[in-house]
């Protein structure tokens, strides 16, 4: 989130990832109870997944924010 905010403000941002594949820690963290939510319109949230959003739409629709808070 910090990188995104800084980049939108015009800063040059470089994100480094220690894990072998980017985002892997979030897959692993799910087992420990880490919950990641977005508070933005669903259309914008889904647009972040590009051509994969159709595959994700059914799962996201099954668990709207109200049901997981």
XYZ file of C-alpha atoms in Angstrom:
69
model
C 0.000 0.000 0.000
C 2.776 2.446 0.851
C 4.442 1.880 -2.520
C 1.178 2.519 -4.349
C 0.474 5.731 -2.419
C 3.985 7.049 -3.026
C 3.899 6.142 -6.726
C 0.571 7.926 -7.179
C 2.106 10.983 -5.536
C 4.837 10.962 -8.182
C 7.652 9.284 -6.247
C 9.892 6.762 -7.954
C 9.252 3.467 -6.144
C 11.058 0.127 -6.297
C 9.606 -2.876 -4.463
C 11.939 -5.701 -3.469
C 10.656 -9.186 -2.652
C 12.684 -11.680 -0.655
C 10.489 -14.683 -1.428
C 11.156 -16.754 -4.602
C 7.899 -15.548 -6.173
C 6.146 -12.232 -5.634
C 3.185 -12.343 -3.259
C 4.007 -15.823 -2.001
C 3.935 -14.662 1.626
C 0.230 -13.857 1.266
C -0.554 -17.403 0.150
C 1.349 -18.782 3.131
C -0.077 -16.197 5.557
C -3.627 -17.335 4.803
C -3.008 -20.411 6.923
C -2.196 -18.207 9.905
C -5.407 -16.196 9.801
C -4.178 -13.128 7.916
C -7.139 -11.354 6.361
C -6.612 -8.948 3.496
C -9.527 -6.773 2.465
C -9.986 -3.834 0.121
C -12.320 -0.947 0.799
C -12.918 0.201 -2.754
C -15.670 -0.361 -5.313
C -15.797 -3.971 -6.524
C -15.292 -2.969 -10.161
C -12.028 -1.186 -9.360
C -10.826 -4.043 -7.144
C -11.518 -6.599 -9.878
C -9.825 -4.442 -12.530
C -6.519 -5.013 -10.722
C -6.583 -8.658 -11.862
C -6.589 -7.954 -15.592
C -7.486 -10.942 -17.752
C -7.792 -13.156 -14.635
C -10.735 -11.253 -13.174
C -13.346 -13.535 -14.755
C -11.806 -16.550 -13.015
C -11.772 -14.683 -9.706
C -15.226 -13.080 -9.953
C -17.206 -16.101 -8.738
C -15.104 -16.483 -5.589
C -15.141 -12.789 -4.785
C -18.901 -12.594 -5.328
C -19.440 -15.527 -2.968
C -17.696 -13.653 -0.145
C -18.652 -9.959 -0.203
C -16.962 -7.672 2.361
C -19.999 -7.748 4.659
C -19.736 -11.526 5.052
C -16.067 -11.593 6.027
C -15.793 -8.664 8.434
